[in-house]
Coordinates of C-alpha atoms in Angstrom, one line a residue:
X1 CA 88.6 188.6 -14.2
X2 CA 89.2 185.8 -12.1
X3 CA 87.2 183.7 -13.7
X4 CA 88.7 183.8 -16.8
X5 CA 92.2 183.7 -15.7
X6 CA 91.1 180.4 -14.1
X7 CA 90.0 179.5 -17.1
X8 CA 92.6 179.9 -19.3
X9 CA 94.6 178.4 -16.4
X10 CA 93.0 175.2 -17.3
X11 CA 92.7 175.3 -21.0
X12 CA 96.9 175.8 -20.6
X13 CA 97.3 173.3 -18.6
X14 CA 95.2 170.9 -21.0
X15 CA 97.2 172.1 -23.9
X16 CA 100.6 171.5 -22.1
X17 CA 99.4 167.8 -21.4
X18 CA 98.1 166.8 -24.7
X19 CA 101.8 167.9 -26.0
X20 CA 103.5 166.4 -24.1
X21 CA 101.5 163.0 -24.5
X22 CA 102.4 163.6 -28.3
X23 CA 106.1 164.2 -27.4
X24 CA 106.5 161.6 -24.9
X25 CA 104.5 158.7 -25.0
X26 CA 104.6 156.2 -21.9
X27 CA 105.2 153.3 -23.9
X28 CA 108.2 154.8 -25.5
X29 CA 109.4 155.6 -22.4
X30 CA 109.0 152.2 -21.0
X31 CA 110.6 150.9 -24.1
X32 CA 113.7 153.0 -23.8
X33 CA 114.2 152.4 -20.2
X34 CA 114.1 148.7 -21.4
X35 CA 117.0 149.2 -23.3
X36 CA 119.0 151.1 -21.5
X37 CA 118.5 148.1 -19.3
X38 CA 119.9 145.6 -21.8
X39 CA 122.5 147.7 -22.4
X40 CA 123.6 147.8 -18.4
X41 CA 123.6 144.2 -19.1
X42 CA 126.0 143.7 -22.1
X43 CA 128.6 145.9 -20.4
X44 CA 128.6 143.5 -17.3
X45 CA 128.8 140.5 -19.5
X46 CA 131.5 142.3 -21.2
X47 CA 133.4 142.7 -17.9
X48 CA 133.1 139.4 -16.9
X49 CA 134.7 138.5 -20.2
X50 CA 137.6 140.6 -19.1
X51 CA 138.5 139.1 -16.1
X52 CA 137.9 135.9 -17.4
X53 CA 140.8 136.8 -19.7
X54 CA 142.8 138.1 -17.1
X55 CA 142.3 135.6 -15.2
X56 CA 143.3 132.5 -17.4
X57 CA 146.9 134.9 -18.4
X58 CA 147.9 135.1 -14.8
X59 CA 147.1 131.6 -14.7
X60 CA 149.5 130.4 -18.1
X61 CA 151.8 132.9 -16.2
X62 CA 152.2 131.2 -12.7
X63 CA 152.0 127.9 -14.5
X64 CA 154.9 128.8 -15.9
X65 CA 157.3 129.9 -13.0
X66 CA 156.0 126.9 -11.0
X67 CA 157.8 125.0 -13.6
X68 CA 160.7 126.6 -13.4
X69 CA 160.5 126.9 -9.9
X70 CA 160.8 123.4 -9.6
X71 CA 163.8 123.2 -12.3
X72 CA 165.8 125.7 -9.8
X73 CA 165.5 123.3 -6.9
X74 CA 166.3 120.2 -9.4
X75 CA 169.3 122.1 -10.3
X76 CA 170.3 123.3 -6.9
X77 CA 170.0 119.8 -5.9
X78 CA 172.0 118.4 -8.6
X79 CA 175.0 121.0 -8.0
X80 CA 175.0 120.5 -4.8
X81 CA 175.5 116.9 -5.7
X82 CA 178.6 117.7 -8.1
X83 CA 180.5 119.6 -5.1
X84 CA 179.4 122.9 -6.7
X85 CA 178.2 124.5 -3.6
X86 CA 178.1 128.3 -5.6
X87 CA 175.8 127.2 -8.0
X88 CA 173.2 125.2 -5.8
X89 CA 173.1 128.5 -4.0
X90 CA 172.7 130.6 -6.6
X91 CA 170.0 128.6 -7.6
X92 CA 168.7 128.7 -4.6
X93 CA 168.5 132.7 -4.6
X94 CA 167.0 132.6 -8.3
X95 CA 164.2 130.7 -6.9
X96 CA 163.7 132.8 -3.8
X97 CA 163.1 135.9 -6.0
X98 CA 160.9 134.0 -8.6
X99 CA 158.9 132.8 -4.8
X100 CA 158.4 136.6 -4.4
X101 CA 157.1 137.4 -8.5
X102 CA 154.7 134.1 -7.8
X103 CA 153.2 136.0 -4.5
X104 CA 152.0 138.6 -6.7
X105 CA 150.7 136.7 -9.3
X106 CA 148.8 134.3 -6.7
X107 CA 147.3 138.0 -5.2
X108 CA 146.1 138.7 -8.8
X109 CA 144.3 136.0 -9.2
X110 CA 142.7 135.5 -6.0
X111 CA 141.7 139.3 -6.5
X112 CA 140.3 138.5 -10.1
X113 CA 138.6 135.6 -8.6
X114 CA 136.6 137.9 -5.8
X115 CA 136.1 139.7 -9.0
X116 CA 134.7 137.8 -11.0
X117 CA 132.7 136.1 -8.6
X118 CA 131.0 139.5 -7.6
X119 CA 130.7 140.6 -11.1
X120 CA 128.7 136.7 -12.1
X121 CA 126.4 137.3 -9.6
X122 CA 125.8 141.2 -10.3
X123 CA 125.0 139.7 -14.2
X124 CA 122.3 137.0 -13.0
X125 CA 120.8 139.3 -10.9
X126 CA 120.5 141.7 -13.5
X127 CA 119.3 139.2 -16.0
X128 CA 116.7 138.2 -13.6
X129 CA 115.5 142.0 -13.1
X130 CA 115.4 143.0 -16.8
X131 CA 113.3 140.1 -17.2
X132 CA 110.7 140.9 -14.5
X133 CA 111.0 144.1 -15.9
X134 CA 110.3 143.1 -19.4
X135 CA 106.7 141.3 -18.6
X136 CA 105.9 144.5 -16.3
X137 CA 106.3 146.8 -19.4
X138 CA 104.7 145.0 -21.9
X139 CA 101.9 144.7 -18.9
X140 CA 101.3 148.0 -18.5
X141 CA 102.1 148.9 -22.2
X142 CA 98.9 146.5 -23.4
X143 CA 96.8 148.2 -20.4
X144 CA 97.5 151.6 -21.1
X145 CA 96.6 150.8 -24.9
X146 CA 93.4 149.1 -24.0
X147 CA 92.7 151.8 -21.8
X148 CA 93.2 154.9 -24.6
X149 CA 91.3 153.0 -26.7
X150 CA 88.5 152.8 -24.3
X151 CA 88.9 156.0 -23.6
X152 CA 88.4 157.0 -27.0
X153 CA 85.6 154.5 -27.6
X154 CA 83.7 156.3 -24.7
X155 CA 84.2 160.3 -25.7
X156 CA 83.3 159.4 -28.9
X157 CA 80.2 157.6 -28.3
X158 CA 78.9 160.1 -25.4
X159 CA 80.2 163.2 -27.5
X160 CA 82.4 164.3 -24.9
X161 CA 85.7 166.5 -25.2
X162 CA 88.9 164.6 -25.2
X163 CA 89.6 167.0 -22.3
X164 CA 88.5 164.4 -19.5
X165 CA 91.2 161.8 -19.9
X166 CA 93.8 164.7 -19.0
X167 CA 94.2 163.2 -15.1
X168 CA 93.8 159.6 -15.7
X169 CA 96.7 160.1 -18.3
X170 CA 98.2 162.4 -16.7
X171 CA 98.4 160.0 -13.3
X172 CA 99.7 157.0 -16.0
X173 CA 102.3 159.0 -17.3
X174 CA 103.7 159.6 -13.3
X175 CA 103.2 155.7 -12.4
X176 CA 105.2 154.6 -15.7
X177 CA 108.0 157.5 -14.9
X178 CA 108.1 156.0 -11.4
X179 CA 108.7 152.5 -12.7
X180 CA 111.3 153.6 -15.2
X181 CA 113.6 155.4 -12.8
X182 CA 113.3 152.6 -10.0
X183 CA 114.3 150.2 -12.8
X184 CA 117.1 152.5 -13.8
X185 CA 117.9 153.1 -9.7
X186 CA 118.5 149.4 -9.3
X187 CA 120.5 148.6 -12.5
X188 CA 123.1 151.6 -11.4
X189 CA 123.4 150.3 -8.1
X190 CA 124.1 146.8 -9.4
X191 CA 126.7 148.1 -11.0
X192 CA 128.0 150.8 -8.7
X193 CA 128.4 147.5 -6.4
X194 CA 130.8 145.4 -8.4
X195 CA 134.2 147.4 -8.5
X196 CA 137.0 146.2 -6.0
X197 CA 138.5 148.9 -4.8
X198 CA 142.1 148.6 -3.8
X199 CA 144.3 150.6 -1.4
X200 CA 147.7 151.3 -3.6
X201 CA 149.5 153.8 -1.1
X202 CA 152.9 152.8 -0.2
X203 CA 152.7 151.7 4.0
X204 CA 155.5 154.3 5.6
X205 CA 158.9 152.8 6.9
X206 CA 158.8 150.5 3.6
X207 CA 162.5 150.6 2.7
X208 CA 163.1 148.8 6.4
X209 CA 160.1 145.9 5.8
X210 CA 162.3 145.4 2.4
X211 CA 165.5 145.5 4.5
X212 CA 164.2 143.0 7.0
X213 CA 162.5 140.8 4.0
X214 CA 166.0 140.4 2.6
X215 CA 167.4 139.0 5.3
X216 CA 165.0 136.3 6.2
X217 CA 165.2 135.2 2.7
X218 CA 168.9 135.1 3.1
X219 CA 168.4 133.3 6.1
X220 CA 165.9 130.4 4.1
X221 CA 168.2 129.8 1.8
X222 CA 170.9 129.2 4.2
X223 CA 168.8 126.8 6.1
X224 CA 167.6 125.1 2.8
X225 CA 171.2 124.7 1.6
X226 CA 172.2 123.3 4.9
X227 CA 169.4 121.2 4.8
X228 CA 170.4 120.0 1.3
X229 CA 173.4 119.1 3.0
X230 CA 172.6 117.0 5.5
X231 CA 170.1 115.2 3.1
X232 CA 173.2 114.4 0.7
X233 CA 175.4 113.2 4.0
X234 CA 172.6 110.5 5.0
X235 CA 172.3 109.0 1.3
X236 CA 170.7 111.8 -1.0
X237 CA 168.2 114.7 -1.0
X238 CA 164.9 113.8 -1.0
X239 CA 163.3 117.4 -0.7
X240 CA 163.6 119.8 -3.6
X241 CA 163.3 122.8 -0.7
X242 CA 160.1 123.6 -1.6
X243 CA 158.9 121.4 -4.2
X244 CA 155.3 121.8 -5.5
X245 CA 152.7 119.5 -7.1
X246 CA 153.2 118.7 -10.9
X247 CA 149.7 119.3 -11.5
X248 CA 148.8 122.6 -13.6
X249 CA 148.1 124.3 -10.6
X250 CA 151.0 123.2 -8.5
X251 CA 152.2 126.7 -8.7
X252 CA 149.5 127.9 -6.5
X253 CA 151.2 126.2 -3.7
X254 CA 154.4 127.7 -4.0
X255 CA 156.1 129.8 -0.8
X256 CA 152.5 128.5 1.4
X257 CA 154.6 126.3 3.6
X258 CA 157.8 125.7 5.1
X259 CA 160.0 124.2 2.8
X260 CA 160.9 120.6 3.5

């Protein structure tokens, strides 16, 4: 009885093998894992793309209110001029809440930089690893093919039963299941690495920082204006309070030093 239950044990087992060589063959599987690969790999490149995008609007953007940044100081400079003391200041206060808009926008695009930074190199290292990966499979894909073939070649010319390749395939079919999920362990991680994580949660006692915040703005543009003053009392301003380069990225400069 025992014998026989051991046998059919085996001829089972055989059975359940050779199906599941015919349902899953190794070099399929290698294929797909390849491709869901390449696929990992088109949806990074499409995130850089993104950014990239991103990016370059934030940068039109703060090329835009560093130019009229600069037109507020002009004009504060040139009412002041006139005797219109109301209007240079209300320039003055236009420009220091434009100062505070091109803060943000200068934290965006740092943050898209470290972004996209992080997100180029997660796509050449992935590039790099599909690669490798690509001449492993077709390695192993030509081997295993030899090898079934040779196989084959073998039990046919000694007459044996097909039976006796069930553990050599059998141990082929675990090593390419093994390289597949590394492969597929890797490319997650890559990509599980490459988000920026921000914390958006309001810091308590904010209403006061805003409070004090005012005031020291107040304070700059009372110390601008009075330096606007004594500028035009020794023959003419020759600060714009703040003035930044021309260039396309002047902006970038704006509020990152005392204003002279």
């Amino acid at each position: 009885m025992s014998d026989n239950t051991s046998r059919m044990r085996t001829i089972f087992r055989s059975k359940t093998t050779k199906a599941l060589d015919r349902i899953e063959d190794p070099r399929d599987t290698l294929d797909d894992s390849y491709d869901q690969q390449v696929k990992l790999l088109h949806e990074v490149r499409r995130a850089v793309a993104e950014v990239a995008t991103a990016k370059k609007r934030i940068e039109l953007q703060g090329q835009e209110m560093g130019g009229r940044y600069q037109r507020l100081g002009v004009q504060a400079r040139d009412a002041l001029t006139q005797g219109h003391e109301d209007l240079a200041r209300a320039a003055l206060e236009r420009r220091a809440l434009l100062e505070g808009e091109v803060a943000k926008l200068q934290a965006q695009y740092t943050s898209l930089e470290k972004q996209a930074s992080q997100l180029q190199e997660r796509e050449r290292r992935l590039t790099d690893q599909i690669a490798a990966f690509r001449v492993e499979k077709e390695t192993i894909k030509a081997t295993y093919t030899a090898s079934a073939a040779q196989v084959r070649a073998n039990e046919a010319v000694a007459g044996l039963s097909a039976n006796i390749d069930d553990i050599g395939t059998s141990l082929d079919r675990a090593r390419d299941r093994v390289a597949q999920m590394q492969a597929r362990a890797a490319a997650t991680d890559e990509l599980l690495s490459s988000g920026v994580l921000k914390d958006l949660t309001a810091a308590p006692d904010a209403d006061i920082e805003r409070q004090l915040a005012a005031i020291t703005a107040q304070a700059e543009i009372d110390r601008q204006l009075q330096s606007m003053k004594d500028g035009a009392g020794s023959g003419g301003a020759k600060g714009s309070g703040g003035r930044v380069d021309d260039g396309a990225n002047g902006w970038l400069g704006i509020g990152q030093g005392p204003a002279t």
